[in-house]
Short mmCIF file of C-alpha atoms in Angstrom, two decimals:
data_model
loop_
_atom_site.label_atom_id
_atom_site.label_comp_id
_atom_site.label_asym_id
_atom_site.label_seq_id
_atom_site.Cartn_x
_atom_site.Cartn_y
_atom_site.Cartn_z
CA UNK A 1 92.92 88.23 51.75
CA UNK A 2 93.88 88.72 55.41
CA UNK A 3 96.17 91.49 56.62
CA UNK A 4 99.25 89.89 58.05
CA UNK A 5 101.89 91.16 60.62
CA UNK A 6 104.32 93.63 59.82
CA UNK A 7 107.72 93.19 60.17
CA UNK A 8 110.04 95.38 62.16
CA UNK A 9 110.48 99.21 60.60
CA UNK A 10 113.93 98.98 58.66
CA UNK A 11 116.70 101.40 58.50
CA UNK A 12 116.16 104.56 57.14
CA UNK A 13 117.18 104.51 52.92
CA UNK A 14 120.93 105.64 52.88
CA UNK A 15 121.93 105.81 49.52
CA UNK A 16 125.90 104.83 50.53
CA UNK A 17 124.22 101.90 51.23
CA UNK A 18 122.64 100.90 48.07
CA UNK A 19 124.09 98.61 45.91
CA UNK A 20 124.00 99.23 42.19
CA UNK A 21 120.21 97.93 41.93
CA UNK A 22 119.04 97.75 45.76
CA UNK A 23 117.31 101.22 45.42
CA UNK A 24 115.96 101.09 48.72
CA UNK A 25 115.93 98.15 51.99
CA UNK A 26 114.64 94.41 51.21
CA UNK A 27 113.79 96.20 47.55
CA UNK A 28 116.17 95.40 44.20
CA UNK A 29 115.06 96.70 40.81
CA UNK A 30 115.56 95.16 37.00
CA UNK A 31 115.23 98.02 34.59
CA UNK A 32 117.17 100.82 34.58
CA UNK A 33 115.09 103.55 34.68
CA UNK A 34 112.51 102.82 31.42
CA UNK A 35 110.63 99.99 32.64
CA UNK A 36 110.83 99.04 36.15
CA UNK A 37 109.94 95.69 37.78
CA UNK A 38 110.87 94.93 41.76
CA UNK A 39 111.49 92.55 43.91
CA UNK A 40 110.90 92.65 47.81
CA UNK A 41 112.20 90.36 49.96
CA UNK A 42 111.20 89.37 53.34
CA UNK A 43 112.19 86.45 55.42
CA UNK A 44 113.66 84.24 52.63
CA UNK A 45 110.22 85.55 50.66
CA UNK A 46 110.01 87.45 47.75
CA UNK A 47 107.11 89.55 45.92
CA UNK A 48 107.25 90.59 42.49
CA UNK A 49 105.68 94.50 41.86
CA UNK A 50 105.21 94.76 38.47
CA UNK A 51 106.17 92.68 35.98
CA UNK A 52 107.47 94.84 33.38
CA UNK A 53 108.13 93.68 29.73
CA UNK A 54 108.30 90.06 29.11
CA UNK A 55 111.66 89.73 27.82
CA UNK A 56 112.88 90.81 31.88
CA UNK A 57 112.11 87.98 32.90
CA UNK A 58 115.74 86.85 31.53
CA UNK A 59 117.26 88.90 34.42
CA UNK A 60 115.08 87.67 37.16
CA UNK A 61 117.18 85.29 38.17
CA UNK A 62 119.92 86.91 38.53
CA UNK A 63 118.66 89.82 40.51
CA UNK A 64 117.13 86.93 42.91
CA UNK A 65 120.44 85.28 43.22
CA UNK A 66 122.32 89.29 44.22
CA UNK A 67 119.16 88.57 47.26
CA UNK A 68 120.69 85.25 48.47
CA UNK A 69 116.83 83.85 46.54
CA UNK A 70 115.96 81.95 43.69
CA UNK A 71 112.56 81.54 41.72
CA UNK A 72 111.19 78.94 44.18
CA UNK A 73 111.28 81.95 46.30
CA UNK A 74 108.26 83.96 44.78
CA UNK A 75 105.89 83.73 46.51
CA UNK A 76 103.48 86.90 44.18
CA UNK A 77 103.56 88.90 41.48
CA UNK A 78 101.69 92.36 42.50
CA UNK A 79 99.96 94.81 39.77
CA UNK A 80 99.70 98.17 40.07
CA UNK A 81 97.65 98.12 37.28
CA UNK A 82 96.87 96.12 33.73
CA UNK A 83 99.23 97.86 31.24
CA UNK A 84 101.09 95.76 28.73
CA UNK A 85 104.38 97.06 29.96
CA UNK A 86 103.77 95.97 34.00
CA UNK A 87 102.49 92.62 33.53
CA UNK A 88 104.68 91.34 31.13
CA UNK A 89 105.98 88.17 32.66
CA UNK A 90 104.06 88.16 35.07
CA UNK A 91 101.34 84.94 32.79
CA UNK A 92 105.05 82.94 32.42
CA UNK A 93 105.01 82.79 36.51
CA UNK A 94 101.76 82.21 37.24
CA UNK A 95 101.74 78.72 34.49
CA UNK A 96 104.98 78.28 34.92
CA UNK A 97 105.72 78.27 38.42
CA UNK A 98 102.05 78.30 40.05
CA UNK A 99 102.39 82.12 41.69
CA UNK A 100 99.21 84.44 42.11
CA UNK A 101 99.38 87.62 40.51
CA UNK A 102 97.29 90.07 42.04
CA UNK A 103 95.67 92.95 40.92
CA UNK A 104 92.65 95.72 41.57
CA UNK A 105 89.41 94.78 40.49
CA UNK A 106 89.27 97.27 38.46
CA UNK A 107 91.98 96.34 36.07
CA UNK A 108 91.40 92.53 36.25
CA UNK A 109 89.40 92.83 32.86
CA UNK A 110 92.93 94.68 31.24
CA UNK A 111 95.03 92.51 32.01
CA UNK A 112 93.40 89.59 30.87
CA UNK A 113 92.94 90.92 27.56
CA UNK A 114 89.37 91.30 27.71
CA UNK A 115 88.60 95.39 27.84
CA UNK A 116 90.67 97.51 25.37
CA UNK A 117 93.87 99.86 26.29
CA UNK A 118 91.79 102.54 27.75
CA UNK A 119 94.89 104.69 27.23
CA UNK A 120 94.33 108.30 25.22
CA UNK A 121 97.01 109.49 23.27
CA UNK A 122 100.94 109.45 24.65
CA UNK A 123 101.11 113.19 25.87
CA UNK A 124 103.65 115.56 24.47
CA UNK A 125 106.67 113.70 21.92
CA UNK A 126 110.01 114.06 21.09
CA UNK A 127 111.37 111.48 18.76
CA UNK A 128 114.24 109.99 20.12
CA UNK A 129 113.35 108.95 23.54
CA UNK A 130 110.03 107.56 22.18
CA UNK A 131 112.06 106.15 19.68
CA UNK A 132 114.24 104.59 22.48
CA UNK A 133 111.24 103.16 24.70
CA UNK A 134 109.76 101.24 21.31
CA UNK A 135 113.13 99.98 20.72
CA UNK A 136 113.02 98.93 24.51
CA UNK A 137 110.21 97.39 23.84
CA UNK A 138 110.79 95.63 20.77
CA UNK A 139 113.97 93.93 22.45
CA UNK A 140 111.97 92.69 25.40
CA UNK A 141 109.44 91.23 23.78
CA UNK A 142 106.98 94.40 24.68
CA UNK A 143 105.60 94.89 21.21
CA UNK A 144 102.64 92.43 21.45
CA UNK A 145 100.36 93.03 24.08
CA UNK A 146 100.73 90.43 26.86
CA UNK A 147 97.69 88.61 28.76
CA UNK A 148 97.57 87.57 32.50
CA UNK A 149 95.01 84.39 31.76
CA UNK A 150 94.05 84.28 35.69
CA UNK A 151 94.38 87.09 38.32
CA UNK A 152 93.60 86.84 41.74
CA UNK A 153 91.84 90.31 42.57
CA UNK A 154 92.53 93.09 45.94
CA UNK A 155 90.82 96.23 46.15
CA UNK A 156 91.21 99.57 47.86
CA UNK A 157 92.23 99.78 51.48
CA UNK A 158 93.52 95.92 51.92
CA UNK A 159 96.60 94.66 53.60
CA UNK A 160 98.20 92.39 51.10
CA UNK A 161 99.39 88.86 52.18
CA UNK A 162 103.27 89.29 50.76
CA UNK A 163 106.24 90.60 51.73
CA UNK A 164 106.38 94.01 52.71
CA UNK A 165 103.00 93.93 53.60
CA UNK A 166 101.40 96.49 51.00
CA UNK A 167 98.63 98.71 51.62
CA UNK A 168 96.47 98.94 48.92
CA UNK A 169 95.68 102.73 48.11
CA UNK A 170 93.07 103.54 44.99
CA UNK A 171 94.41 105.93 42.37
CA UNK A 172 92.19 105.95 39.65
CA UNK A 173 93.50 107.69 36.22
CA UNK A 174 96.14 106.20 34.67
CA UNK A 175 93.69 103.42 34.70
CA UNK A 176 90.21 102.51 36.41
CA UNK A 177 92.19 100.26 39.04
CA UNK A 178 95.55 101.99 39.18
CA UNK A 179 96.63 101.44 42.83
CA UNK A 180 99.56 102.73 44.73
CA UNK A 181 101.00 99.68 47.14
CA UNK A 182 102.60 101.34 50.59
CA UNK A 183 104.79 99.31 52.51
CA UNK A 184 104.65 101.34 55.44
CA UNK A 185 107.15 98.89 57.25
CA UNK A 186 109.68 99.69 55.05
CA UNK A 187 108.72 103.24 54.01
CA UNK A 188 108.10 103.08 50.26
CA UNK A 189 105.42 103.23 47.78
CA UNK A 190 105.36 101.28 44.88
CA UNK A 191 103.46 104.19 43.13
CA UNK A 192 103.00 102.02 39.63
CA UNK A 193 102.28 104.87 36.62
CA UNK A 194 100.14 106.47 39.54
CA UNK A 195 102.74 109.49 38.20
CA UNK A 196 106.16 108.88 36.58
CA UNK A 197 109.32 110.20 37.37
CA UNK A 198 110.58 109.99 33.66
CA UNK A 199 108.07 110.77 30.79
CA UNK A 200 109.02 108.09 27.97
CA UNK A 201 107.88 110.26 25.40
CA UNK A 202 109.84 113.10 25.71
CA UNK A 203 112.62 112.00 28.00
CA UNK A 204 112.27 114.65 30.66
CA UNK A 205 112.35 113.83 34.40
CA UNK A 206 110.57 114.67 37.95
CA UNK A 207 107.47 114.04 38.88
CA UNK A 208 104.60 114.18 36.25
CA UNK A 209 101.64 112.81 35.10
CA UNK A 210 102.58 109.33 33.19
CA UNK A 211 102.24 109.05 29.23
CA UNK A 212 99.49 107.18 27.94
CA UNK A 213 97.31 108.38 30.93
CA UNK A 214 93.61 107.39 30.12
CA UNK A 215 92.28 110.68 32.27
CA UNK A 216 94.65 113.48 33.69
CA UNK A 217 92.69 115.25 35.91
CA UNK A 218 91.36 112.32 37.34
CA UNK A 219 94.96 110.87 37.39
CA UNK A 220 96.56 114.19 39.49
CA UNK A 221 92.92 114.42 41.38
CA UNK A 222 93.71 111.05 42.46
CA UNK A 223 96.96 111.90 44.07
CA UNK A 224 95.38 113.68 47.18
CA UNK A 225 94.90 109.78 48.70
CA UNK A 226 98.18 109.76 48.68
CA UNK A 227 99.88 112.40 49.48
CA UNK A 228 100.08 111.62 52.97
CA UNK A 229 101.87 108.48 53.32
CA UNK A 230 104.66 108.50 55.13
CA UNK A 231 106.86 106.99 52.60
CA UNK A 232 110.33 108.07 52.30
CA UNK A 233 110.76 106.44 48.74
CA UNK A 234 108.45 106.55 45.91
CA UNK A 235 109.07 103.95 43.14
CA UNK A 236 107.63 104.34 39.61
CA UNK A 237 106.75 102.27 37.11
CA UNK A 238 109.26 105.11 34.85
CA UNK A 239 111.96 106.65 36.50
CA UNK A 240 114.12 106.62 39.23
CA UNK A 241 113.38 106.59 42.66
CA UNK A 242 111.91 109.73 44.55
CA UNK A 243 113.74 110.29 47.71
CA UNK A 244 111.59 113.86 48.94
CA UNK A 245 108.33 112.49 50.47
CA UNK A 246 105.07 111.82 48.47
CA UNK A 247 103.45 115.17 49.26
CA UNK A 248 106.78 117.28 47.52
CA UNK A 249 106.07 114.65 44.19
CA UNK A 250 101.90 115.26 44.37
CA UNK A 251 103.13 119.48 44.33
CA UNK A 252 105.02 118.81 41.96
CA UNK A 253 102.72 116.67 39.76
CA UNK A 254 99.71 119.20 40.11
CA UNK A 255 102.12 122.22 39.49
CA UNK A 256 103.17 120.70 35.87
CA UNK A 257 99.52 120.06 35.36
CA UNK A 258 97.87 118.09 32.56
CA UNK A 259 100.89 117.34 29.81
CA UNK A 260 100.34 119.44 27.07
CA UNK A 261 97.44 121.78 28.08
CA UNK A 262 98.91 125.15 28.48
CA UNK A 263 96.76 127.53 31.50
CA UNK A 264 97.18 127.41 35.36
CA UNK A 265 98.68 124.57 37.12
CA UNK A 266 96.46 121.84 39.03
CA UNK A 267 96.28 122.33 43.17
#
């Protein structure tokens, strides 16, 4: 892939500003909160991050049509990684409309089905709000473990060829090719499960280490290559957006520490 020119810096995020599902500029989000998959439009363009669960692909359209864009718009669909619950749709684009998901190399083998979950154990539980994430799931369709059949491939340090112009940004831990994409144009990260702001398991919020994390300490290790992006918004895979800067989330990640282990926080 070749890097391509950035657009002009936008506005700084005012959330007076924000519509109901912009949650930050040229970015909309489907999902409220549980699973999130967004679009980011740039001149008439639009990139996919994450593809969520498959049955969101029934409000695609309409979040396209609240940009002024339509399907014929897409132009990619952008991984942060191969879990079921980010690449959902993301196989119905590529054979049904002929757009290139991307992913790291890393996590190319996940997502097409090929390598197992390398997930270990969910973390801490409380019934209900895992309760409410598997019902989530079993309404969209997320129950049975979706399969990307092709993926085009990026790795660490490339400009990606889509709007926004993403920096890729290894953060092994979550998975072998989680990747954080910056936009530093517009000033947010797409930080994928890189950390979550809501835990799905047990319902509580702020920055953490995601559920179903295959290594902690490599996951919050991971978060000193990021730290330092000047992003003004973080957006998870889980949870809302993070407004405070990426090095106030990585504190806060390595002060929680690895879920459930009891002893000094990470830092």
């Amino acid at each position: 892939m070749s890097a391509i020119k950035r657009p002009k810096r936008a506005a700084t995020l005012q959330p007076s500003m924000l519509s109901a599902m912009e949650v930050a500029p040229h970015v909309r989000r489907i999902g409220t909160g549980a699973v999130n998959v967004y679009l980011v439009e740039e001149g008439g363009e639009v990139a996919i991050v994450d593809a969520g669960l498959p049955g969101q692909w029934d409000d695609l359209s309409d979040e396209l049509a609240a940009m002024g864009r339509t399907l014929a718009d897409v132009r990619s669909v952008l991984l942060t990684h191969g879990h079921s619950d980010h690449i959902g749709f993301a196989e119905r684009m590529r054979s049904e409309r002929h757009v290139p998901v991307w992913i790291h190399e890393a996590d190319a083998a996940l997502a097409r089905g090929e390598v197992p979950n390398p997930a270990r154990g969910t973390g801490p539980i409380r019934p209900l709000p895992l309760l409410a994430f598997l019902w989530l799931g079993l309404r969209k369709g997320g129950l049975k473990r979706p399969v990307v059949r092709e993926v085009s491939t990026y790795g660490d340090g490339a400009t990606l060829d889509a709007p926004g112009s993403p920096r890729v940004t290894l953060t092994p831990g979550h998975t072998p090719g989680s990747a954080v994409l910056h936009s530093e144009a517009y000033e947010v990260a797409f930080v994928g499960d890189a950390f979550a702001t809501l835990a799905v398991t047990t319902g509580e919020r702020g920055p953490r280490v995601a559920p179903f994390t295959a290594d902690a300490e490599q996951a919050i290790d991971s978060l000193s290559r990021i730290e330092r992006l000047p992003a003004k918004v973080a957006l998870p895979g889980h949870g809302d957006p993070w407004t405070q800067g990426l090095e106030a989330a990585v504190s806060e990640v390595r002060r929680r520490g690895v879920p459930g282990r009891r002893g000094t926080p990470r830092g």
